Short mmCIF file of C-alpha atoms in Angstrom, two decimals:
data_model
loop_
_atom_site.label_atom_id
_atom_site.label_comp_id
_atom_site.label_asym_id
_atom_site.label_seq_id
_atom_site.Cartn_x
_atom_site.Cartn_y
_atom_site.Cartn_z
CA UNK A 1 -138.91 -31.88 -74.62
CA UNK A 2 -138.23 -33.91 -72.23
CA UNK A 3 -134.13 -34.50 -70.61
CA UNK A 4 -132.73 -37.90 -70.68
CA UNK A 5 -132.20 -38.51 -67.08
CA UNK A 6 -128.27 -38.22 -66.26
CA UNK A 7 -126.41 -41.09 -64.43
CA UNK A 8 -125.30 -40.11 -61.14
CA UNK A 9 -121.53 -40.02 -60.87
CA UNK A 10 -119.21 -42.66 -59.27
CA UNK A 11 -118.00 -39.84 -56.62
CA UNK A 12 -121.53 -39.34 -55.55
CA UNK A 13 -122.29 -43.32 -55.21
CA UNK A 14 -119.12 -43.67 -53.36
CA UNK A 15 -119.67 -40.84 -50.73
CA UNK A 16 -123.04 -42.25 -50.57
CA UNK A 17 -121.93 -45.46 -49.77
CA UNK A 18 -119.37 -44.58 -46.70
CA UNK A 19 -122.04 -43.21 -44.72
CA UNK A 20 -123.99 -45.17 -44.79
CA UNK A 21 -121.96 -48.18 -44.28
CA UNK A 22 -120.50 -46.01 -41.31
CA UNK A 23 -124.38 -45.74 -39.55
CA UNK A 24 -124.25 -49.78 -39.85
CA UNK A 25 -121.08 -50.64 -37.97
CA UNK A 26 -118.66 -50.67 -40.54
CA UNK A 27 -115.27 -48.29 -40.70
CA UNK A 28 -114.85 -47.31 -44.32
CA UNK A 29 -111.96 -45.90 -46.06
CA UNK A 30 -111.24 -44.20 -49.32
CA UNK A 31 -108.53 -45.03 -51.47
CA UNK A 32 -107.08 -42.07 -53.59
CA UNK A 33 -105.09 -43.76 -56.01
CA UNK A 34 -103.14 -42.67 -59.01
CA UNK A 35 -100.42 -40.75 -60.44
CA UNK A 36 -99.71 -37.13 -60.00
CA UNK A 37 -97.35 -34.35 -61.20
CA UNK A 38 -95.30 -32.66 -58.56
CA UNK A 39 -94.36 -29.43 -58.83
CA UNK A 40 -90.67 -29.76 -59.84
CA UNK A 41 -91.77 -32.32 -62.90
CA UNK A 42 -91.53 -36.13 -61.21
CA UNK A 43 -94.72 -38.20 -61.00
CA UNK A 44 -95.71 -39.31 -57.35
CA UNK A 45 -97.79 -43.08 -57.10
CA UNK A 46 -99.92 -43.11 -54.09
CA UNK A 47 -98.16 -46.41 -53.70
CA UNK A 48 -101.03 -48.68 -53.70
CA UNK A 49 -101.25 -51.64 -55.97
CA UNK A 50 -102.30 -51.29 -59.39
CA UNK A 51 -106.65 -52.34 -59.76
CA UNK A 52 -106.90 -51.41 -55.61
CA UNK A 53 -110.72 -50.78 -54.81
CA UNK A 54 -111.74 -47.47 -54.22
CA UNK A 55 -113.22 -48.54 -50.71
CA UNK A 56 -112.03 -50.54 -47.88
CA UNK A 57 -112.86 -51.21 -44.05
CA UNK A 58 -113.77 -53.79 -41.68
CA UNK A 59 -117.14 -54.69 -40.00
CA UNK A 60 -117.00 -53.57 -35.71
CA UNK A 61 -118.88 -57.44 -35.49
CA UNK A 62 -116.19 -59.33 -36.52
CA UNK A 63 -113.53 -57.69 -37.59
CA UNK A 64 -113.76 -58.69 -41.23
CA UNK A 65 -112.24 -57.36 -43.96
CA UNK A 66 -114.12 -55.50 -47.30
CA UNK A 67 -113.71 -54.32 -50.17
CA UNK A 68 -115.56 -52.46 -52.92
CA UNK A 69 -115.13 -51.15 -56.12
CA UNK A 70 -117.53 -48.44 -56.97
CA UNK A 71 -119.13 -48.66 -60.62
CA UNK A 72 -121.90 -46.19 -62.14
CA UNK A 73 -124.77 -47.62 -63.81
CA UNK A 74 -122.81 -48.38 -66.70
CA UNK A 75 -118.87 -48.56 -65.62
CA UNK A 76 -117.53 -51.65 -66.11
CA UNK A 77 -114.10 -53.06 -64.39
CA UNK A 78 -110.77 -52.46 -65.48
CA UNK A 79 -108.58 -55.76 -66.33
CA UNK A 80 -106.22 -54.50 -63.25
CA UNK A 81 -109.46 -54.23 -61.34
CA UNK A 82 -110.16 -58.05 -62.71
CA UNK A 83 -106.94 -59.28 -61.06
CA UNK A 84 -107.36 -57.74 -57.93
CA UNK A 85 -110.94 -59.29 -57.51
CA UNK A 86 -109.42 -62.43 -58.66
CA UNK A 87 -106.12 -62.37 -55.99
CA UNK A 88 -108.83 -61.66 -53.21
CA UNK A 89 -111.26 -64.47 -54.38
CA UNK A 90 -108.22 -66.86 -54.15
CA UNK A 91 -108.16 -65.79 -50.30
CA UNK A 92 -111.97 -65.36 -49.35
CA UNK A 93 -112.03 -61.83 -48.65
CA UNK A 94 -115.55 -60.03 -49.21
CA UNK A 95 -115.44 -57.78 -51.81
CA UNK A 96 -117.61 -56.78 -55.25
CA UNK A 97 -118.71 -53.82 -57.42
CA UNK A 98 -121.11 -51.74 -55.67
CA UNK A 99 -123.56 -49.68 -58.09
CA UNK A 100 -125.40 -48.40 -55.21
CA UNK A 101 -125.40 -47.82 -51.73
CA UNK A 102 -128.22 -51.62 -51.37
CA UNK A 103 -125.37 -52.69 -53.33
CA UNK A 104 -122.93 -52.12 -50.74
CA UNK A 105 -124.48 -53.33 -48.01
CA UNK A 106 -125.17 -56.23 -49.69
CA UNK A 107 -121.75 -57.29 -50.14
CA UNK A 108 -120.56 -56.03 -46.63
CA UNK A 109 -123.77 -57.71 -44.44
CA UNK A 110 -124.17 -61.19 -46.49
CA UNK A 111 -119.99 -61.38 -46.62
CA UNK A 112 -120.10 -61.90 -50.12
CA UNK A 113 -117.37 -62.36 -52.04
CA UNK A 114 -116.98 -61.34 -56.08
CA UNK A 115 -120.05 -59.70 -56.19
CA UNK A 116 -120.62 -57.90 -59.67
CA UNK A 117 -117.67 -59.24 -60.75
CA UNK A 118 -119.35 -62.40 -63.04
CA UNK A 119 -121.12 -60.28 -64.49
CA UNK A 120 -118.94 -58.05 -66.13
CA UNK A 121 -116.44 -60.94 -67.10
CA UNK A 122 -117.79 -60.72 -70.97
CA UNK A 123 -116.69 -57.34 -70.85
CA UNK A 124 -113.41 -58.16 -70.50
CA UNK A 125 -113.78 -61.31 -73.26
CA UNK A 126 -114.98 -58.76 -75.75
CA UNK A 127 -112.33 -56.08 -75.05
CA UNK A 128 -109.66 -58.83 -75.51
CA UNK A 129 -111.29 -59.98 -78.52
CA UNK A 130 -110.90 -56.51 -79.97
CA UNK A 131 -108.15 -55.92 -78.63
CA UNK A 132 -108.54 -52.91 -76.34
CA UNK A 133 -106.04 -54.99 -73.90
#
């Protein structure tokens, strides 16, 4: 019998993908984001925005500014994830959903900007229409 083939894990992609945007002139960092428990009972925000990518850095060429979310085969965005892609769209900055590590590079070498992002927009239409947000 053969064993269906699991997906590899968003952790994985993303540790994937900041070395080897580091060999290719690029400083990468990770965001942890999220809410924790302290000790005494009081929840602690790592005080980045809500939807924040879990990636960031800047190419050594130029100095620009990336951004990229990190998506299994079959993760799809968030709606805060939606707005954030849309409030950096509005101001140019490269960014997308990387799947993969060609992904990634991708989106950081050819500067794109939105990448991924179009197509997961019926995602959100159909989770509105039923009313998941």
């Amino acid at each position: 019998m053969k064993m269906k083939p699991t997906a590899e894990s968003e952790h994985s992609i993303q540790s994937k993908i900041q070395i080897e945007l580091s060999k290719h002139g690029c400083t990468v960092f990770r965001a942890n984001v999220g809410k924790m428990r302290t000790p005494d009972g009081r929840f602690f925000s790592t005080g980045l925005p809500s939807g924040f990518p879990d990636l960031s850095g800047f190419r050594w060429i130029d100095g620009k500014a990336f951004y990229i979310e990190v998506k299994n085969a079959t993760g799809k965005p968030r709606e805060d994830q939606i707005r954030f892609h849309h409030m950096l769209t509005s101001h140019g900055i490269i960014h997308g959903i990387a799947r993969s590590v060609d992904d990634a590079r991708m989106i950081v070498e050819g500067a794109l900007i939105g990448y991924g992002f179009d197509d997961c927009m019926h995602f959100l239409n159909e989770d509105l229409i039923s009313g998941k947000f």
